[in-house]
Coordinates of C-alpha atoms in Angstrom, one line a residue:
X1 CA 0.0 0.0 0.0
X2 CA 0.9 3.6 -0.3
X3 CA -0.5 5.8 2.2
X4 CA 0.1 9.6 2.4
X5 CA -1.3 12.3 4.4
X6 CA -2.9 15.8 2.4
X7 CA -4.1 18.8 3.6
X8 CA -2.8 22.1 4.7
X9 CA 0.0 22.4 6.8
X10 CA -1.3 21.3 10.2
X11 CA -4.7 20.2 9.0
X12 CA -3.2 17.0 6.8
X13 CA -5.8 14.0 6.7
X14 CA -4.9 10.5 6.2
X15 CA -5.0 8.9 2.8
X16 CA -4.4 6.2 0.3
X17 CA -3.3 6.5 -3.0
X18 CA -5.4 3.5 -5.2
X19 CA -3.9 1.5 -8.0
X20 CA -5.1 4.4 -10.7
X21 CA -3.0 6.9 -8.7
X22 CA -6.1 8.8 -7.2
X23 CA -5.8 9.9 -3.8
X24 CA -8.8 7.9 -1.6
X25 CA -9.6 9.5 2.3
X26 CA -9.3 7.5 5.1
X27 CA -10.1 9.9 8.0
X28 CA -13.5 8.0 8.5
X29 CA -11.0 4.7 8.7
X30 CA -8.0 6.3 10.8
X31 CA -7.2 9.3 13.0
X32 CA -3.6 10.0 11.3
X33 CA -0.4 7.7 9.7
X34 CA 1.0 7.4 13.1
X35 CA 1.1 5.5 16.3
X36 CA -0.7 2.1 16.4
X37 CA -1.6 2.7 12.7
X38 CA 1.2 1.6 12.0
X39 CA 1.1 -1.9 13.2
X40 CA 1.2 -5.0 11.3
X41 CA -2.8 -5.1 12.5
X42 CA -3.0 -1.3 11.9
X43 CA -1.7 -1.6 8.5
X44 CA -3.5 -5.1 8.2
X45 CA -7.6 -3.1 8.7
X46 CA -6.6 -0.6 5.9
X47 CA -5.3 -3.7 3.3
X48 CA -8.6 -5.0 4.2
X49 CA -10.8 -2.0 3.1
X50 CA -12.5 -1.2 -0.1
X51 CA -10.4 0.8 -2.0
X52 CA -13.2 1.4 -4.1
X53 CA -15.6 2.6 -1.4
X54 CA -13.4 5.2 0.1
X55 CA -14.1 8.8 -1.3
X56 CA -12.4 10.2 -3.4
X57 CA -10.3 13.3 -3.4
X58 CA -10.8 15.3 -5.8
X59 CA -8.6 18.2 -7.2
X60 CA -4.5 18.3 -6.2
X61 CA -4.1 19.2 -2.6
X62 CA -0.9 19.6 -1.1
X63 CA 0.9 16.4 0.1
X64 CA 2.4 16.2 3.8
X65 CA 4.9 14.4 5.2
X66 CA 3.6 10.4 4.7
X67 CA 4.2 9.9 8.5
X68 CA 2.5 12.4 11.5
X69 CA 3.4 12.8 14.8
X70 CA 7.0 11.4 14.3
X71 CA 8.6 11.2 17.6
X72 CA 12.4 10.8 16.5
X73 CA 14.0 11.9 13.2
X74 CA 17.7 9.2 13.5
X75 CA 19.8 9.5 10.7
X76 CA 22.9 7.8 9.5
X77 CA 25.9 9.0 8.7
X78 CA 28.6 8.1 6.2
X79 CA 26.3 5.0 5.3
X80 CA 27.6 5.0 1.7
X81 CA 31.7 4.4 1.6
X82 CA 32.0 6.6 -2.3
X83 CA 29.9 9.5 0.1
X84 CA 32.1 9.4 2.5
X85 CA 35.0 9.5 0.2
X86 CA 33.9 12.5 -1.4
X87 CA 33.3 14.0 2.4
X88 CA 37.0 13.3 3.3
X89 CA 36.1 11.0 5.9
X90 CA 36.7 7.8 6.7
X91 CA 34.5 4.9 6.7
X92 CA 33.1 4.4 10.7
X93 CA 33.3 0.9 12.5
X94 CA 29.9 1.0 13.8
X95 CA 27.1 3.6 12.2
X96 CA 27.1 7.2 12.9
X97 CA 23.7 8.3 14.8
X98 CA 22.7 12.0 14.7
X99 CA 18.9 13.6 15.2
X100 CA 17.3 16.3 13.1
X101 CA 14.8 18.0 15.2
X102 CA 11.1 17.3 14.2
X103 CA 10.0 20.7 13.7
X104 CA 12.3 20.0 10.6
X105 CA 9.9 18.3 8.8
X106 CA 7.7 19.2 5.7
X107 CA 5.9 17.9 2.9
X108 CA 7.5 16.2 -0.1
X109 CA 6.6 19.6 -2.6
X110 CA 7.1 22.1 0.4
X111 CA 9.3 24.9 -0.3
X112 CA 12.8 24.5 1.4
X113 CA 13.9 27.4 3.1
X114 CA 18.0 28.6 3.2
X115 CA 18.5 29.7 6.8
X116 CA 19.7 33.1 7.7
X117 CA 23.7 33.7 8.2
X118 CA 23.9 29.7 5.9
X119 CA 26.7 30.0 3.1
X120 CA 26.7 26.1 2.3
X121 CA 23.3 24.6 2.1
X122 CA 23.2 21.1 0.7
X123 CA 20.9 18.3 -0.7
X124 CA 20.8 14.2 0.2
X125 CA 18.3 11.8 -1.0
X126 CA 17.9 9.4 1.3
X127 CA 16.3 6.1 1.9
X128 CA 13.5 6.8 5.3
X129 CA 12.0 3.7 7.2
X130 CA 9.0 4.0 9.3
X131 CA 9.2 2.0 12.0
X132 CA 5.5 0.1 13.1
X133 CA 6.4 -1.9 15.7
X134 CA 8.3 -1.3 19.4
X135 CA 12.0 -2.3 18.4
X136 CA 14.2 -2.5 21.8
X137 CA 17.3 -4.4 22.2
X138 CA 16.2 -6.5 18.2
X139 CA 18.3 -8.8 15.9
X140 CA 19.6 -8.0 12.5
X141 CA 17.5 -11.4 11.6
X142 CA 14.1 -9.8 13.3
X143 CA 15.0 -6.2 13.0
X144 CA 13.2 -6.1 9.3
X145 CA 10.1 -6.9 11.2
X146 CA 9.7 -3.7 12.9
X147 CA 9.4 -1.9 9.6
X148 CA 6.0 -0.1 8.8
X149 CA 7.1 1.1 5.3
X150 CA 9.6 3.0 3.4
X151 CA 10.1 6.7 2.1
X152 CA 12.3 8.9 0.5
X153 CA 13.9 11.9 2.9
X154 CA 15.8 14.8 1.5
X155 CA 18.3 15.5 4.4
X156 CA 19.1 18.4 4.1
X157 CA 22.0 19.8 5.4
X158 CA 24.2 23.2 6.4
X159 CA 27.6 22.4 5.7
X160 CA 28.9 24.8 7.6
X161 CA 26.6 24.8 10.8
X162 CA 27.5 20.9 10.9
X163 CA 31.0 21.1 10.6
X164 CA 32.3 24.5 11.3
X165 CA 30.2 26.1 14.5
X166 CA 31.3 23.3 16.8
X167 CA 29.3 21.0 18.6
X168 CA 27.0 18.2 17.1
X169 CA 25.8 17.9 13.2
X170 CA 22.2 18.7 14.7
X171 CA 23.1 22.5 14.1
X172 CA 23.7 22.0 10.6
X173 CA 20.4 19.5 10.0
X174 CA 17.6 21.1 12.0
X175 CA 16.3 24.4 10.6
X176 CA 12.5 24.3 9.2
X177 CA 11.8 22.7 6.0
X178 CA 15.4 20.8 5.9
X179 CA 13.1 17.2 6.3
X180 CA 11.0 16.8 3.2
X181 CA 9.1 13.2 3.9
X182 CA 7.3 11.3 1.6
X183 CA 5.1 11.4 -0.9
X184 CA 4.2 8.0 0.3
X185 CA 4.9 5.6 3.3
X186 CA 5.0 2.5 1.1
X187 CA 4.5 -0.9 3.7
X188 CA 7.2 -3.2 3.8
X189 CA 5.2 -6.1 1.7
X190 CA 5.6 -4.0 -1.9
X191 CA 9.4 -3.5 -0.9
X192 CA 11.0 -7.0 -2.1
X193 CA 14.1 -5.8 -1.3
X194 CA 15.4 -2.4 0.5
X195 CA 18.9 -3.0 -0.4
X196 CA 18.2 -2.5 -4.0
X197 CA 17.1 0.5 -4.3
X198 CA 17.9 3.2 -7.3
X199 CA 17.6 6.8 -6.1
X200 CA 18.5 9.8 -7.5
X201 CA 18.6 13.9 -7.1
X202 CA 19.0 16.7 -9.3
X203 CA 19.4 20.3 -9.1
X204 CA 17.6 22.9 -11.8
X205 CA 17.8 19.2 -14.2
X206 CA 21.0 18.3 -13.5
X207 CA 21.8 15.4 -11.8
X208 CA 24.3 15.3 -9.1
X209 CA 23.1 12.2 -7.3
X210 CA 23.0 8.7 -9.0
X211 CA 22.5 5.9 -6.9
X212 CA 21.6 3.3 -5.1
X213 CA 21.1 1.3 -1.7
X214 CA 23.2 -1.2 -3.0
X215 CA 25.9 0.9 -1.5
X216 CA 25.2 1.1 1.8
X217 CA 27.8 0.5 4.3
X218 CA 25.8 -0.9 7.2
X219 CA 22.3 -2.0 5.8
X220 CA 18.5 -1.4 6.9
X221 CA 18.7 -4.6 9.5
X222 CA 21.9 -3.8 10.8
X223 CA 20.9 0.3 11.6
X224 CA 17.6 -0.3 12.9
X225 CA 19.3 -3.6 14.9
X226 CA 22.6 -1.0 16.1
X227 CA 19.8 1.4 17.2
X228 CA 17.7 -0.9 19.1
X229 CA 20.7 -1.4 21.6
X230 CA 21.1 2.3 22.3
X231 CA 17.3 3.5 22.6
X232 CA 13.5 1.7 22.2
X233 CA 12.5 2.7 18.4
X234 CA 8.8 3.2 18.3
X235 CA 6.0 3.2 15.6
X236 CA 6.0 6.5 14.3
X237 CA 9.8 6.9 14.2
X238 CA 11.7 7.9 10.9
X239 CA 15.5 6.6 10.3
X240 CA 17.3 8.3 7.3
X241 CA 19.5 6.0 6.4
X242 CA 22.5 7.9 4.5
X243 CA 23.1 9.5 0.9
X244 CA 25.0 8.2 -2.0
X245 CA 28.2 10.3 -3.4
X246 CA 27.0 13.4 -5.5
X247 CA 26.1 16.2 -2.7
X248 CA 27.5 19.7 -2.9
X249 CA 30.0 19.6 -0.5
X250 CA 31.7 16.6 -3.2
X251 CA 32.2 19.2 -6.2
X252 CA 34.8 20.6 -7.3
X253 CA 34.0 23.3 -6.8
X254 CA 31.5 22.6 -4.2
X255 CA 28.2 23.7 -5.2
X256 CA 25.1 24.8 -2.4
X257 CA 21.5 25.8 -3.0
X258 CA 20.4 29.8 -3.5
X259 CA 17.0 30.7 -3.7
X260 CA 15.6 29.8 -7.4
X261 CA 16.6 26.5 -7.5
X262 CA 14.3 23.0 -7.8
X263 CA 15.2 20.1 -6.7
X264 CA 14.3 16.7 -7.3
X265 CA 15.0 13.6 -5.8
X266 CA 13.4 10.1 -5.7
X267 CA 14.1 6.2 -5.2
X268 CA 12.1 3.4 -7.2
X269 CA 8.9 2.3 -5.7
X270 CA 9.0 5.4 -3.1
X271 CA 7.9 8.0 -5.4
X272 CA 9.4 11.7 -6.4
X273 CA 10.1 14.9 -4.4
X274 CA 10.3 18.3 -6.1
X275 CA 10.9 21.2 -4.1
X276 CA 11.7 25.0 -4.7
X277 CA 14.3 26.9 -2.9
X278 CA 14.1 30.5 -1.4
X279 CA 15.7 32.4 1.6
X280 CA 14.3 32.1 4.6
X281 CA 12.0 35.0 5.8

């Protein structure tokens, strides 16, 4: 399935989008895309409905993020070893776990703001996973069952709040709009196989990033399992799981964002972003 939430900002309503693409309302069905919802049975009472039967909405309303009342944005570092060539790093021994604050978060089409004082804002398509179930202290071999879905995250970033102005990357990941989520929380049953993945992002039509989950350094079981040992992951919670090589900090020169500019990013199966750039208000 393919669920998404539309609606103004702060008003969203839970939907589903139905084999011909049209987006069917489920607010009668389900409060939100959150919490228990999420649940194998959550997921299990939707699967079950008449698609058909649902009404339909009509017109293009604005798409929200695909998951509400997230409780923790984790993301990965340096999950792909050609990214963090291209960063100067070196590959880590065990995965690198930072938090974007939640108030980060927007809509897939949202309008992505540069932050005052920023001088290196960047772009990374990334691979999210929802989680659906309570994962505390899980296998690699179980982990995979604690998935709700998948989605693709633009993790955007501010080179030089995370790695200039001391302190943790948070600084540099956090301001509003730098968490584009969705268009869709696809469940775990359409994805055969998260570790094969293309994704892709371009800037103004040119594409910088051109890759895949192939790549990843530590893979989806092993992050959520690495994760699981440190803090309880709960339904609702959204893991960005790294970027392949291509972000602006890897040109030469290195190239940021400036007000103008459209992205677009997307990963097979997950659907497409597009977003517009201007400077923050």
């Amino acid at each position: 399935m393919k669920l998404l939430r539309y609606g103004p900002v702060g008003q969203e309503k839970p939907g589903l989008l139905d084999t011909d693409g049209n987006i069917r309302d489920l607010s009668d069905k389900v409060a939100d895309i959150s919490g228990a919802v999420l649940s194998d049975a959550g997921l299990a009472t939707i699967r079950d409905l008449d698609v058909d039967a649902l009404p339909l909405v009509e017109g293009s309303p604005r798409i929200g993020a695909c998951v509400g009342q997230v409780g923790k944005f984790i993301c990965i570092g340096l999950n792909y070893a050609d990214h963090a060539a291209e960063s100067g790093m070196e590959l880590p021994e065990e995965p690198v776990i930072f938090f974007k604050a939640t108030s980060a978060i927007t809509g897939p089409d949202d309008t992505v703001e540069i932050p005052r004082n920023s001088v290196k804002t960047d772009w990374e398509v990334e691979l999210g996973v929802v989680i659906g179930k309570e994962a505390k202290y899980v296998s690699e071999a179980d982990a995979l069952d604690h998935v709700a879905g998948y989605c693709v995250v633009n993790d955007l970033s501010e080179r030089d709040f995370q790695l200039h102005r001391s302190g943790q990357w948070v600084k540099g990941k956090s301001a509003d709009t730098f968490g584009p989520i969705g268009p869709w929380l696809v469940t775990r049953d359409e994805i055969t196989d998260p570790q094969n993945l293309p994704m892709y992002l371009e800037v103004n039509g040119h594409r910088y990033q051109d890759g895949s989950t192939k790549t990843m350094h530590f893979d989806v079981a092993t992050v959520i399992s690495h994760l699981s040992q440190f803090m309880s992951l709960q339904p609702g919670d959204v893991i960005s799981t790294g970027t392949p090589p291509g972000v602006g900090l890897g040109q030469t020169p290195e190239v940021y964002l400036k007000p103008g500019d459209v992205m677009e990013l997307g990963i097979e199966g997950l659907g497409v972003q597009r977003q517009k750039v201007e400077a923050s208000a």
